[in-house]
Protein backbone atom coordinates (compact mmCIF):
# COMPACT_ATOMS: atom_id res chain seq x y z
CA MET A 1 0.00 0.00 0.00
CA GLY A 2 2.78 2.42 0.90
CA SER A 3 4.29 2.14 -2.55
CA ARG A 4 1.09 3.04 -4.28
CA GLY A 5 1.26 6.28 -6.17
CA ARG A 6 5.05 6.21 -6.78
CA PRO A 7 6.23 5.96 -10.33
CA ARG A 8 7.86 2.76 -11.34
CA GLY A 9 11.52 2.48 -10.80
CA GLY A 10 11.40 4.90 -7.87
CA ARG A 11 12.41 7.98 -9.91
CA ILE A 12 10.96 11.44 -9.58
CA PRO A 13 10.55 13.00 -13.02
CA GLU A 14 12.59 16.16 -13.56
CA PRO A 15 10.54 19.30 -14.18
CA GLU A 16 10.41 20.44 -17.76
CA PRO A 17 12.45 23.60 -18.43
CA ASP A 18 10.53 26.81 -18.97
CA PRO A 19 10.13 27.73 -22.60
CA GLU A 20 12.57 30.41 -23.83
CA PRO A 21 11.00 33.85 -23.91
CA GLU A 22 10.20 35.09 -27.33
CA PRO A 23 12.53 37.95 -28.43
CA VAL A 24 11.02 41.35 -27.90
CA PRO A 25 11.11 43.33 -31.13
CA ALA A 26 13.20 46.54 -31.04
CA PRO A 27 11.05 49.58 -30.51
CA VAL A 28 10.24 51.27 -33.73
CA GLU A 29 11.48 54.85 -33.82
CA THR A 30 8.58 57.04 -33.12
CA GLY A 31 7.58 59.74 -35.52
CA GLY A 32 8.58 62.49 -33.02
CA ARG A 33 12.34 61.78 -33.02
CA ALA A 34 12.54 61.45 -36.79
CA GLU A 35 10.65 64.67 -37.17
CA ARG A 36 13.04 66.45 -34.84
CA ARG A 37 16.03 65.30 -36.89
CA ARG A 38 14.43 66.46 -40.12
CA LEU A 39 13.63 69.78 -38.51
CA ALA A 40 17.25 70.22 -37.33
CA ARG A 41 18.55 69.56 -40.83
CA ARG A 42 16.05 72.03 -42.23
CA VAL A 43 17.16 74.71 -39.75
CA LYS A 44 20.84 74.20 -40.68
CA ARG A 45 20.03 74.60 -44.36
CA ARG A 46 18.08 77.79 -43.64
CA ARG A 47 20.97 79.20 -41.60
CA ARG A 48 23.45 78.52 -44.39
CA THR A 49 21.13 80.13 -46.92
CA ARG A 50 20.59 83.14 -44.64
CA ARG A 51 24.33 83.62 -44.14
CA VAL A 52 24.92 83.56 -47.89
CA GLY A 53 22.11 86.05 -48.40
CA GLU A 54 23.48 88.38 -45.72
CA VAL A 55 26.85 88.84 -47.46
CA PRO A 56 25.59 91.44 -50.00
CA LEU A 57 23.82 93.30 -47.19
CA LEU A 58 27.01 93.38 -45.10
CA ILE A 59 28.97 94.69 -48.08
CA ILE A 60 26.41 97.46 -48.63
CA VAL A 61 26.52 98.41 -44.93
CA ALA A 62 30.33 98.46 -44.98
CA LEU A 63 30.33 100.72 -48.05
CA CYS A 64 27.81 103.06 -46.40
CA ILE A 65 30.02 103.26 -43.29
CA ALA A 66 33.07 103.98 -45.48
CA LEU A 67 31.10 106.73 -47.25
CA VAL A 68 30.11 108.33 -43.93
CA LEU A 69 33.71 108.17 -42.71
CA LYS A 70 34.95 109.70 -45.95
CA THR A 71 32.35 112.48 -45.90
CA PHE A 72 32.46 113.54 -42.26
CA LEU A 73 35.43 111.98 -40.43
CA VAL A 74 38.58 110.91 -42.30
CA GLN A 75 39.44 110.86 -45.99
CA ALA A 76 42.48 109.56 -47.81
CA PHE A 77 44.15 111.72 -50.46
CA PHE A 78 46.59 110.85 -53.21
CA ILE A 79 49.61 113.17 -53.66
CA PRO A 80 50.31 113.70 -57.39
CA SER A 81 53.01 116.39 -57.18
CA GLY A 82 56.28 117.09 -55.41
CA SER A 83 55.32 120.48 -53.93
CA MET A 84 55.54 119.10 -50.35
CA GLU A 85 58.75 117.09 -50.71
CA GLN A 86 60.59 115.87 -48.75
CA THR A 87 57.85 115.78 -46.12
CA ILE A 88 55.29 114.24 -48.48
CA ARG A 89 56.41 112.54 -51.66
CA ILE A 90 54.75 111.89 -55.01
CA GLY A 91 52.45 108.88 -54.74
CA ASP A 92 51.98 109.10 -50.97
CA ARG A 93 48.52 108.70 -49.45
CA VAL A 94 47.66 110.98 -46.55
CA LEU A 95 44.74 110.78 -44.14
CA VAL A 96 42.88 114.05 -43.63
CA ASP A 97 40.94 114.86 -40.47
CA LYS A 98 37.57 116.31 -41.51
CA LEU A 99 35.88 115.94 -38.11
CA THR A 100 37.76 118.48 -35.97
CA PRO A 101 36.48 121.58 -37.83
CA TRP A 102 32.93 120.49 -36.99
CA PHE A 103 33.72 121.25 -33.34
CA GLY A 104 34.92 124.79 -34.07
CA SER A 105 38.65 124.04 -34.13
CA LYS A 106 40.70 126.80 -35.77
CA VAL A 107 43.51 126.26 -38.25
CA GLU A 108 46.94 126.79 -36.70
CA ARG A 109 50.23 127.88 -38.20
CA GLY A 110 52.42 125.01 -39.31
CA GLN A 111 49.59 122.58 -39.99
CA VAL A 112 49.48 120.76 -43.32
CA VAL A 113 46.05 121.27 -44.90
CA VAL A 114 44.15 120.08 -47.94
CA PHE A 115 41.98 122.64 -49.70
CA LYS A 116 39.90 123.07 -52.82
CA ASP A 117 41.58 124.69 -55.78
CA PRO A 118 40.85 128.44 -55.42
CA GLY A 119 41.07 128.73 -59.19
CA GLY A 120 43.97 127.85 -61.44
CA TRP A 121 46.33 126.71 -58.68
CA LEU A 122 46.47 123.16 -59.97
CA LYS A 123 47.93 124.25 -63.29
CA GLY A 124 51.46 122.90 -63.47
CA GLU A 125 51.22 121.09 -60.10
CA ALA A 126 50.21 117.60 -61.22
CA ALA A 127 52.83 114.95 -61.91
CA ARG A 128 52.57 111.27 -62.72
CA PRO A 129 53.66 108.98 -59.87
CA ALA A 130 55.89 106.00 -60.47
CA GLU A 131 54.10 102.95 -61.85
CA ASP A 132 53.28 100.32 -59.24
CA PRO A 133 54.45 96.71 -59.68
CA VAL A 134 52.05 94.16 -61.14
CA GLY A 135 49.76 92.89 -58.39
CA VAL A 136 50.16 95.97 -56.20
CA LYS A 137 48.58 98.08 -58.94
CA GLN A 138 45.53 95.80 -59.18
CA ILE A 139 45.09 95.75 -55.41
CA LYS A 140 45.21 99.55 -55.27
CA GLU A 141 42.71 99.83 -58.12
CA THR A 142 40.33 97.51 -56.29
CA LEU A 143 40.63 99.42 -53.02
CA THR A 144 40.13 102.69 -54.88
CA PHE A 145 37.01 101.34 -56.57
CA ILE A 146 35.37 100.46 -53.23
CA GLY A 147 36.50 103.72 -51.62
CA LEU A 148 39.25 102.50 -49.32
CA LEU A 149 42.01 104.24 -51.26
CA PRO A 150 41.85 107.69 -52.88
CA SER A 151 41.60 108.29 -56.58
CA ALA A 152 44.56 109.77 -58.40
CA ASP A 153 42.16 112.29 -60.00
CA GLU A 154 41.52 114.44 -56.91
CA GLN A 155 41.25 118.18 -57.65
CA ASP A 156 42.61 119.42 -54.31
CA LEU A 157 45.92 120.87 -53.12
CA ILE A 158 48.04 120.27 -50.04
CA LYS A 159 50.26 122.94 -48.45
CA ARG A 160 51.57 124.09 -45.08
CA VAL A 161 49.91 127.02 -43.30
CA ILE A 162 52.47 129.78 -42.71
CA GLY A 163 50.18 132.61 -41.62
CA VAL A 164 46.60 132.88 -40.36
CA GLY A 165 44.22 135.83 -40.35
CA GLY A 166 45.88 138.97 -39.02
CA ASP A 167 49.45 137.67 -39.38
CA THR A 168 52.12 139.54 -41.30
CA VAL A 169 54.27 137.18 -43.34
CA VAL A 170 57.51 138.56 -44.75
CA CYS A 171 60.39 137.22 -46.80
CA CYS A 172 62.97 137.62 -45.89
CA ASP A 173 65.00 138.84 -42.90
CA ALA A 174 68.75 139.60 -42.96
CA GLU A 175 69.52 135.86 -42.74
CA GLY A 176 67.12 134.92 -45.54
CA ARG A 177 64.43 133.47 -43.26
CA VAL A 178 60.66 133.84 -43.52
CA THR A 179 59.19 135.77 -40.60
CA VAL A 180 55.69 135.78 -39.13
CA ASN A 181 54.74 138.76 -36.97
CA GLY A 182 58.44 139.63 -36.77
CA THR A 183 59.55 136.16 -35.60
CA ALA A 184 61.89 134.22 -37.89
CA LEU A 185 60.91 130.64 -38.67
CA ASP A 186 63.31 127.72 -38.30
CA GLU A 187 62.15 125.44 -41.13
CA PRO A 188 63.92 122.05 -41.17
CA TYR A 189 61.00 120.63 -43.16
CA VAL A 190 61.95 122.70 -46.25
CA SER A 191 63.29 120.48 -49.02
CA PRO A 192 67.11 120.21 -48.90
CA GLY A 193 68.84 122.70 -51.19
CA ASN A 194 65.86 125.09 -51.22
CA ALA A 195 65.98 128.62 -49.88
CA PRO A 196 63.05 129.64 -47.65
CA SER A 197 61.85 131.68 -50.64
CA GLU A 198 63.32 133.08 -53.85
CA ILE A 199 60.42 135.53 -54.04
CA ARG A 200 60.39 138.61 -51.83
CA PHE A 201 57.05 139.57 -50.34
CA GLU A 202 55.27 141.13 -47.41
CA VAL A 203 51.64 140.20 -46.86
CA ARG A 204 49.20 140.93 -44.08
CA VAL A 205 46.78 137.98 -44.09
CA PRO A 206 43.11 139.05 -44.12
CA LYS A 207 40.77 137.64 -41.48
CA GLY A 208 39.33 134.26 -42.39
CA ARG A 209 42.13 133.54 -44.85
CA LEU A 210 45.45 131.65 -44.84
CA PHE A 211 48.89 132.15 -46.36
CA VAL A 212 50.21 128.75 -47.46
CA MET A 213 53.49 127.47 -48.85
CA GLY A 214 54.79 124.10 -50.01
CA ASP A 215 57.77 122.49 -48.31
CA HIS A 216 59.49 122.13 -51.70
CA ARG A 217 59.81 125.90 -52.06
CA ALA A 218 61.43 125.74 -55.52
CA ASN A 219 58.60 123.60 -56.90
CA SER A 220 55.38 124.81 -55.28
CA ALA A 221 52.79 127.08 -56.90
CA ASP A 222 51.62 128.36 -53.51
CA SER A 223 50.49 131.75 -52.15
CA ARG A 224 53.72 133.39 -53.36
CA TYR A 225 52.87 132.52 -56.95
CA HIS A 226 49.50 134.33 -56.67
CA LEU A 227 50.58 137.55 -54.96
CA ASP A 228 49.18 139.66 -57.81
CA GLU A 229 45.71 138.12 -57.43
CA ALA A 230 42.92 139.05 -55.05
CA PHE A 231 43.72 138.73 -51.34
CA ASP A 232 47.45 138.58 -52.08
CA GLY A 233 47.48 134.85 -52.78
CA THR A 234 45.79 133.83 -49.52
CA ILE A 235 43.11 131.13 -49.48
CA ASP A 236 39.69 131.12 -47.85
CA GLU A 237 39.36 129.01 -44.69
CA ASN A 238 35.95 127.87 -45.96
CA GLY A 239 37.70 126.11 -48.83
CA LEU A 240 39.56 123.76 -46.52
CA VAL A 241 38.83 120.04 -46.76
CA GLY A 242 40.68 119.24 -43.54
CA GLN A 243 44.02 118.82 -41.82
CA ALA A 244 46.45 116.17 -43.03
CA VAL A 245 47.42 114.16 -39.95
CA VAL A 246 49.34 111.12 -41.15
CA ILE A 247 51.04 109.60 -44.19
CA ALA A 248 49.33 106.22 -44.43
CA TRP A 249 50.90 104.80 -47.61
CA PRO A 250 53.47 103.52 -48.40
CA PHE A 251 54.11 101.84 -45.07
CA ASP A 252 57.84 102.51 -45.15
CA HIS A 253 57.10 106.25 -45.26
CA TRP A 254 54.45 106.22 -42.51
CA ARG A 255 54.67 109.25 -40.25
CA LYS A 256 52.51 111.72 -38.33
CA LEU A 257 52.24 115.26 -39.65
CA GLU A 258 52.65 117.40 -36.56
CA GLN A 259 52.93 121.14 -36.07
CA PRO A 260 56.65 122.14 -36.12
CA ALA A 261 57.90 123.63 -32.87
CA THR A 262 59.01 126.87 -34.54
CA PHE A 263 55.41 128.02 -34.98
CA ARG A 264 54.69 127.82 -31.27
CA SER A 265 56.99 130.79 -30.66
CA VAL A 266 55.15 133.05 -33.12
CA PRO A 267 53.26 135.79 -31.24
CA ASP A 268 49.70 136.79 -32.03
CA PRO A 269 49.43 139.70 -34.45
CA ALA A 270 49.20 143.21 -33.07
CA PRO A 271 45.74 144.71 -33.67
CA SER A 272 45.85 147.03 -36.65
CA GLY A 273 43.39 148.20 -39.21
CA ARG A 274 46.13 148.95 -41.72
CA ARG A 275 46.70 146.41 -44.43
CA GLY A 276 50.34 145.53 -44.91
CA ARG A 277 52.02 146.10 -48.22
CA ARG A 278 53.46 143.36 -50.36
CA ARG A 279 56.59 143.29 -52.45
CA ARG A 280 57.60 140.81 -55.11
CA ARG A 281 61.06 140.56 -56.56
CA ARG A 282 61.21 140.48 -60.31
CA GLY A 283 62.59 137.35 -61.85
CA PRO A 284 61.61 134.13 -63.66
CA PRO A 285 58.69 132.28 -62.04
CA PHE A 286 59.53 129.08 -60.23
CA ALA A 287 58.14 125.73 -61.38
């Protein structure tokens, strides 16, 4: 009886192993993630397209800024003649400050200024600069076209202010020096080999006008060359473009154009309602 219910042979059957779980399929990428990726690619394409489209706008803005700078702040000028040698040479580019006069600044003796042709002064002044090497010439032409370099066709002149309104400018004293209000000028900037002036004169500068001379005294059609004209060869302050402050090109000739120390010792003119006389020595005109 006790053996009833046991399987034959006295063995207990081993339990059957559990069936292997069926592999769970990988989750299918939902539409949200795929859509986000497509959207990111679309945004990148739009950004690239926008950047390409912004280039012409940036160029236009840059040109407008350059135009504003040229009109109201700083302008570059090309030097076509040797009337200011050795200070400024043919082919140099100078930067002219056009902003300072807007704040009421007055022109001072010794400053180098650029001014509009009062009428006929440019005749005989222009000279062709040396030809630039291949490559440099094309770069300059490109920069000139977009306004970053001056044109060689400017109709302006550049000279040094010797006397301002009220001053009496005379050439010359016993030692051959130009004097302003009785004070002789020490002029190391005058081109080597040049006398302070080969033309004798005495001019009292009218108010609001300037007596100007080139540093290359033997080759400058300046105020001395126009003594027989109205206002004794002086120029109107209203015709000034601005003050030349630096030689910007070529780089090996870079320098600031500062007021020479000799002009700081010139006294203010004595008040007088009498207009000074002028004298001009006869002789062949200089170049």
